[in-house]
PDB file of C-alpha atoms in Angstrom:
ATOM      1  CA  SER A   1      15.997 -10.628 -43.647  1.00 56.00           C
ATOM      2  CA  GLN A   2      17.170 -14.280 -42.846  1.00 60.00           C
ATOM      3  CA  ASP A   3      18.806 -12.770 -39.862  1.00 61.00           C
ATOM      4  CA  ALA A   4      21.442 -11.258 -41.995  1.00 63.00           C
ATOM      5  CA  ASP A   5      20.606  -7.893 -40.660  1.00 67.00           C
ATOM      6  CA  TYR A   6      17.925  -8.328 -38.102  1.00 72.00           C
ATOM      7  CA  GLN A   7      16.598  -4.470 -37.849  1.00 85.00           C
ATOM      8  CA  ARG A   8      13.070  -5.217 -37.112  1.00 87.00           C
ATOM      9  CA  ASP A   9      13.178  -4.868 -33.243  1.00 91.00           C
ATOM     10  CA  ASN A  10      15.583  -1.862 -33.561  1.00 92.00           C
ATOM     11  CA  VAL A  11      12.840  -0.059 -35.818  1.00 94.00           C
ATOM     12  CA  MET A  12       9.963  -1.524 -33.341  1.00 94.00           C
ATOM     13  CA  GLY A  13      11.549   0.241 -30.225  1.00 96.00           C
ATOM     14  CA  ALA A  14      12.565   3.951 -32.446  1.00 97.00           C
ATOM     15  CA  ASN A  15       8.960   3.711 -33.760  1.00 97.00           C
ATOM     16  CA  SER A  16       7.279   3.233 -30.325  1.00 96.00           C
ATOM     17  CA  ILE A  17       9.928   5.916 -28.862  1.00 97.00           C
ATOM     18  CA  TRP A  18       8.947   8.448 -31.635  1.00 97.00           C
ATOM     19  CA  LEU A  19       4.771   7.838 -31.342  1.00 96.00           C
ATOM     20  CA  THR A  20       5.143   8.250 -27.482  1.00 96.00           C
ATOM     21  CA  ASP A  21       7.643  11.212 -27.059  1.00 96.00           C
ATOM     22  CA  GLN A  22       6.004  12.801 -30.483  1.00 96.00           C
ATOM     23  CA  MET A  23       2.397  12.001 -30.970  1.00 95.00           C
ATOM     24  CA  PHE A  24       1.336  11.161 -27.163  1.00 94.00           C
ATOM     25  CA  GLN A  25       3.986  13.406 -25.402  1.00 93.00           C
ATOM     26  CA  GLY A  26       3.272  13.621 -21.909  1.00 91.00           C
ATOM     27  CA  ARG A  27       0.967  10.650 -21.863  1.00 93.00           C
ATOM     28  CA  LYS A  28       1.437   6.976 -20.693  1.00 91.00           C
ATOM     29  CA  THR A  29       1.374   4.626 -23.774  1.00 93.00           C
ATOM     30  CA  VAL A  30       0.994   0.946 -23.610  1.00 94.00           C
ATOM     31  CA  ILE A  31       2.381  -1.366 -26.392  1.00 94.00           C
ATOM     32  CA  TRP A  32       1.239  -4.881 -26.611  1.00 92.00           C
ATOM     33  CA  ALA A  33       3.458  -7.887 -28.134  1.00 90.00           C
ATOM     34  CA  HIS A  34       5.051 -10.761 -27.411  1.00 85.00           C
ATOM     35  CA  ILE A  35       7.350 -10.585 -24.508  1.00 86.00           C
ATOM     36  CA  VAL A  36      10.859 -11.506 -26.425  1.00 83.00           C
ATOM     37  CA  HIS A  37      10.327  -8.295 -28.037  1.00 89.00           C
ATOM     38  CA  LEU A  38       9.276  -6.024 -25.005  1.00 93.00           C
ATOM     39  CA  ALA A  39      11.606  -7.383 -22.252  1.00 92.00           C
ATOM     40  CA  ARG A  40      14.738  -5.608 -21.192  1.00 93.00           C
ATOM     41  CA  GLY A  41      18.036  -7.228 -21.875  1.00 90.00           C
ATOM     42  CA  PHE A  42      17.526  -9.324 -24.997  1.00 86.00           C
ATOM     43  CA  GLN A  43      19.646  -8.752 -28.094  1.00 85.00           C
ATOM     44  CA  ARG A  44      20.283 -10.658 -31.043  1.00 81.00           C
ATOM     45  CA  SER A  45      23.843  -9.212 -31.188  1.00 83.00           C
ATOM     46  CA  PRO A  46      25.280  -5.568 -29.784  1.00 87.00           C
ATOM     47  CA  SER A  47      24.030  -3.722 -32.807  1.00 87.00           C
ATOM     48  CA  HIS A  48      20.517  -5.926 -32.992  1.00 87.00           C
ATOM     49  CA  LEU A  49      18.398  -5.024 -29.958  1.00 90.00           C
ATOM     50  CA  GLN A  50      15.052  -6.459 -29.117  1.00 90.00           C
ATOM     51  CA  ALA A  51      12.754  -3.458 -28.544  1.00 94.00           C
ATOM     52  CA  GLY A  52      12.092  -3.530 -25.227  1.00 95.00           C
ATOM     53  CA  GLU A  53      16.010  -2.766 -25.022  1.00 95.00           C
ATOM     54  CA  VAL A  54      15.858  -0.022 -27.384  1.00 96.00           C
ATOM     55  CA  MET A  55      13.019   1.569 -25.025  1.00 97.00           C
ATOM     56  CA  HIS A  56      14.588   0.697 -21.943  1.00 97.00           C
ATOM     57  CA  ARG A  57      18.027   2.532 -22.817  1.00 97.00           C
ATOM     58  CA  HIS A  58      16.059   5.517 -24.195  1.00 97.00           C
ATOM     59  CA  TRP A  59      13.432   5.947 -21.171  1.00 97.00           C
ATOM     60  CA  GLY A  60      15.423   4.055 -18.222  1.00 96.00           C
ATOM     61  CA  ALA A  61      13.358   3.244 -14.962  1.00 94.00           C
ATOM     62  CA  LYS A  62      10.209   4.704 -16.653  1.00 95.00           C
ATOM     63  CA  TYR A  63       9.924   1.948 -19.138  1.00 97.00           C
ATOM     64  CA  GLN A  64       7.852  -0.804 -17.233  1.00 96.00           C
ATOM     65  CA  VAL A  65       7.123  -4.493 -18.767  1.00 96.00           C
ATOM     66  CA  LEU A  66       4.521  -6.402 -17.962  1.00 95.00           C
ATOM     67  CA  HIS A  67       4.394 -10.095 -18.512  1.00 92.00           C
ATOM     68  CA  PHE A  68       1.585 -12.725 -18.822  1.00 91.00           C
ATOM     69  CA  SER A  69       2.355 -16.422 -18.171  1.00 91.00           C
ATOM     70  CA  ALA A  70       0.453 -19.680 -17.447  1.00 91.00           C
ATOM     71  CA  GLY A  71       0.793 -22.817 -15.682  1.00 91.00           C
ATOM     72  CA  GLY A  72      -1.093 -24.863 -18.142  1.00 92.00           C
ATOM     73  CA  GLY A  73      -4.402 -24.925 -20.493  1.00 93.00           C
ATOM     74  CA  GLN A  74      -4.936 -24.312 -23.899  1.00 93.00           C
ATOM     75  CA  ILE A  75      -4.020 -21.125 -26.272  1.00 87.00           C
ATOM     76  CA  LEU A  76      -5.188 -20.799 -29.797  1.00 83.00           C
ATOM     77  CA  ASP A  77      -2.443 -20.922 -32.270  1.00 78.00           C
ATOM     78  CA  PHE A  78      -3.103 -17.598 -34.414  1.00 74.00           C
ATOM     79  CA  GLY A  79      -1.266 -19.597 -37.369  1.00 78.00           C
ATOM     80  CA  THR A  80      -3.564 -22.727 -37.606  1.00 83.00           C
ATOM     81  CA  MET A  81      -6.668 -21.394 -35.689  1.00 83.00           C
ATOM     82  CA  GLN A  82      -6.489 -24.496 -33.502  1.00 86.00           C
ATOM     83  CA  SER A  83      -6.171 -25.014 -29.655  1.00 88.00           C
ATOM     84  CA  LEU A  84      -2.839 -25.668 -28.553  1.00 86.00           C
ATOM     85  CA  ALA A  85      -1.430 -27.001 -25.160  1.00 88.00           C
ATOM     86  CA  VAL A  86       0.363 -24.662 -22.918  1.00 87.00           C
ATOM     87  CA  PRO A  87       3.442 -26.706 -22.122  1.00 84.00           C
ATOM     88  CA  SER A  88       3.868 -27.705 -18.429  1.00 86.00           C
ATOM     89  CA  PRO A  89       6.022 -25.190 -16.551  1.00 88.00           C
ATOM     90  CA  LYS A  90       9.738 -26.380 -16.510  1.00 85.00           C
ATOM     91  CA  PRO A  91      11.048 -27.784 -13.010  1.00 88.00           C
ATOM     92  CA  GLY A  92      12.531 -25.003 -11.205  1.00 89.00           C
ATOM     93  CA  SER A  93      10.825 -22.035 -12.913  1.00 90.00           C
ATOM     94  CA  LEU A  94       8.803 -19.347 -11.359  1.00 93.00           C
ATOM     95  CA  GLU A  95       5.990 -20.771 -13.083  1.00 92.00           C
ATOM     96  CA  ALA A  96       6.145 -24.192 -11.494  1.00 93.00           C
ATOM     97  CA  LYS A  97       6.613 -22.569  -7.921  1.00 94.00           C
ATOM     98  CA  LEU A  98       3.732 -20.473  -8.642  1.00 94.00           C
ATOM     99  CA  LEU A  99       1.530 -23.496  -9.673  1.00 93.00           C
ATOM    100  CA  ALA A 100       2.747 -25.822  -6.731  1.00 94.00           C
ATOM    101  CA  THR A 101       2.065 -22.777  -4.030  1.00 93.00           C
ATOM    102  CA  GLN A 102      -1.324 -20.984  -5.762  1.00 88.00           C
ATOM    103  CA  PRO A 103      -2.728 -23.549  -7.960  1.00 87.00           C
ATOM    104  CA  ASN A 104      -5.981 -21.775  -8.186  1.00 90.00           C
ATOM    105  CA  GLN A 105      -5.582 -18.153  -8.065  1.00 90.00           C
ATOM    106  CA  PRO A 106      -4.469 -15.676 -10.517  1.00 95.00           C
ATOM    107  CA  LEU A 107      -1.617 -13.371  -9.260  1.00 95.00           C
ATOM    108  CA  LEU A 108      -0.221  -9.948 -10.050  1.00 96.00           C
ATOM    109  CA  LEU A 109       3.277  -9.904  -9.035  1.00 95.00           C
ATOM    110  CA  HIS A 110       5.734  -6.841  -9.029  1.00 97.00           C
ATOM    111  CA  ALA A 111       9.717  -7.186  -8.267  1.00 95.00           C
ATOM    112  CA  SER A 112      12.252  -4.267  -8.443  1.00 89.00           C
ATOM    113  CA  SER A 113      15.099  -6.847  -8.233  1.00 93.00           C
ATOM    114  CA  PRO A 114      15.634 -10.008  -9.888  1.00 92.00           C
ATOM    115  CA  VAL A 115      13.519 -13.083  -8.734  1.00 92.00           C
ATOM    116  CA  GLU A 116      16.376 -15.791  -8.923  1.00 89.00           C
ATOM    117  CA  LEU A 117      13.876 -18.505 -10.876  1.00 90.00           C
ATOM    118  CA  PRO A 118      13.866 -18.530 -14.644  1.00 85.00           C
ATOM    119  CA  GLN A 119      10.645 -18.014 -16.425  1.00 84.00           C
ATOM    120  CA  PHE A 120      10.149 -19.427 -20.017  1.00 71.00           C
ATOM    121  CA  ALA A 121       8.207 -17.546 -22.655  1.00 63.00           C
ATOM    122  CA  PHE A 122       6.166 -19.739 -24.910  1.00 54.00           C
ATOM    123  CA  GLU A 123       7.402 -19.690 -28.347  1.00 54.00           C
ATOM    124  CA  TYR A 124       4.572 -20.172 -30.856  1.00 48.00           C
ATOM    125  CA  LEU A 125       6.921 -20.766 -33.832  1.00 49.00           C
ATOM    126  CA  ASP A 126       8.786 -23.869 -32.147  1.00 49.00           C
ATOM    127  CA  ARG A 127       5.778 -24.849 -29.998  1.00 45.00           C
ATOM    128  CA  GLY A 128       7.771 -24.877 -26.976  1.00 43.00           C
ATOM    129  CA  ALA A 129      10.082 -22.966 -24.442  1.00 38.00           C
ATOM    130  CA  GLU A 130      11.788 -19.573 -26.127  1.00 45.00           C
ATOM    131  CA  THR A 131      14.614 -20.691 -27.675  1.00 41.00           C
ATOM    132  CA  SER A 132      16.044 -17.718 -29.570  1.00 46.00           C
ATOM    133  CA  MET A 133      16.985 -15.862 -25.978  1.00 48.00           C
ATOM    134  CA  ARG A 134      17.597 -16.967 -22.523  1.00 64.00           C
ATOM    135  CA  ALA A 135      14.947 -17.664 -20.145  1.00 78.00           C
ATOM    136  CA  GLY A 136      13.938 -14.449 -18.462  1.00 86.00           C
ATOM    137  CA  GLN A 137      13.728 -12.984 -15.138  1.00 90.00           C
ATOM    138  CA  LEU A 138      10.772 -11.122 -13.134  1.00 94.00           C
ATOM    139  CA  GLY A 139      12.839  -7.930 -11.790  1.00 95.00           C
ATOM    140  CA  LEU A 140      15.298  -8.397 -14.555  1.00 93.00           C
ATOM    141  CA  ASN A 141      13.662  -8.291 -17.871  1.00 92.00           C
ATOM    142  CA  TRP A 142      10.156  -7.456 -16.602  1.00 94.00           C
ATOM    143  CA  ASP A 143       8.755  -5.691 -13.730  1.00 96.00           C
ATOM    144  CA  TRP A 144       5.126  -7.092 -13.415  1.00 96.00           C
ATOM    145  CA  LEU A 145       3.926 -10.627 -13.926  1.00 95.00           C
ATOM    146  CA  ILE A 146       0.388 -11.515 -14.213  1.00 95.00           C
ATOM    147  CA  PHE A 147       0.164 -15.208 -13.800  1.00 95.00           C
ATOM    148  CA  PHE A 148      -2.813 -17.455 -14.536  1.00 95.00           C
ATOM    149  CA  PRO A 149      -2.997 -21.047 -13.540  1.00 95.00           C
ATOM    150  CA  SER A 150      -4.688 -22.267 -16.614  1.00 94.00           C
ATOM    151  CA  VAL A 151      -6.001 -20.513 -19.501  1.00 94.00           C
ATOM    152  CA  ARG A 152      -8.219 -21.525 -22.620  1.00 93.00           C
ATOM    153  CA  PRO A 153      -8.571 -20.018 -26.036  1.00 89.00           C
ATOM    154  CA  LEU A 154     -10.739 -17.294 -27.172  1.00 77.00           C
ATOM    155  CA  THR A 155     -13.237 -18.246 -29.902  1.00 76.00           C
ATOM    156  CA  MET A 156     -12.612 -16.098 -32.962  1.00 68.00           C
ATOM    157  CA  VAL A 157     -15.828 -14.195 -34.523  1.00 81.00           C
ATOM    158  CA  ARG A 158     -16.279 -13.225 -38.092  1.00 79.00           C
TER     159      ARG A 158
END
């Protein structure tokens, strides 16, 4: 669409709502996607919401978002299938604080109100911090965070 009429996330959110409310009524569902698609509060414009905002507006507080983040290491670039370094956490970010205070321990955090430290999602297209949206916040854009001090790529098996 060249961003002329970016409906992809609106449709992703609507499809997830339909599947959950119609096909899996009364059950919990898990939707796995890049955090910029699932977080609450992100939109390209007032008529082009990210999928998470669509679902949040439909389900309200029942919509819970879990975000994964890391302080360093390597990931597997799904486009090139090569290892790629995770950028160092930005100074002042939640990741930088967690890495400084809990450098060897994975953490599961929950927040029902905003943690006043930004988090930066890794943007695989630009090889850096997410630039298409603003930095997110635990307790505002997502409810839960699993933080790994360091990650390493998986090995693809054919």
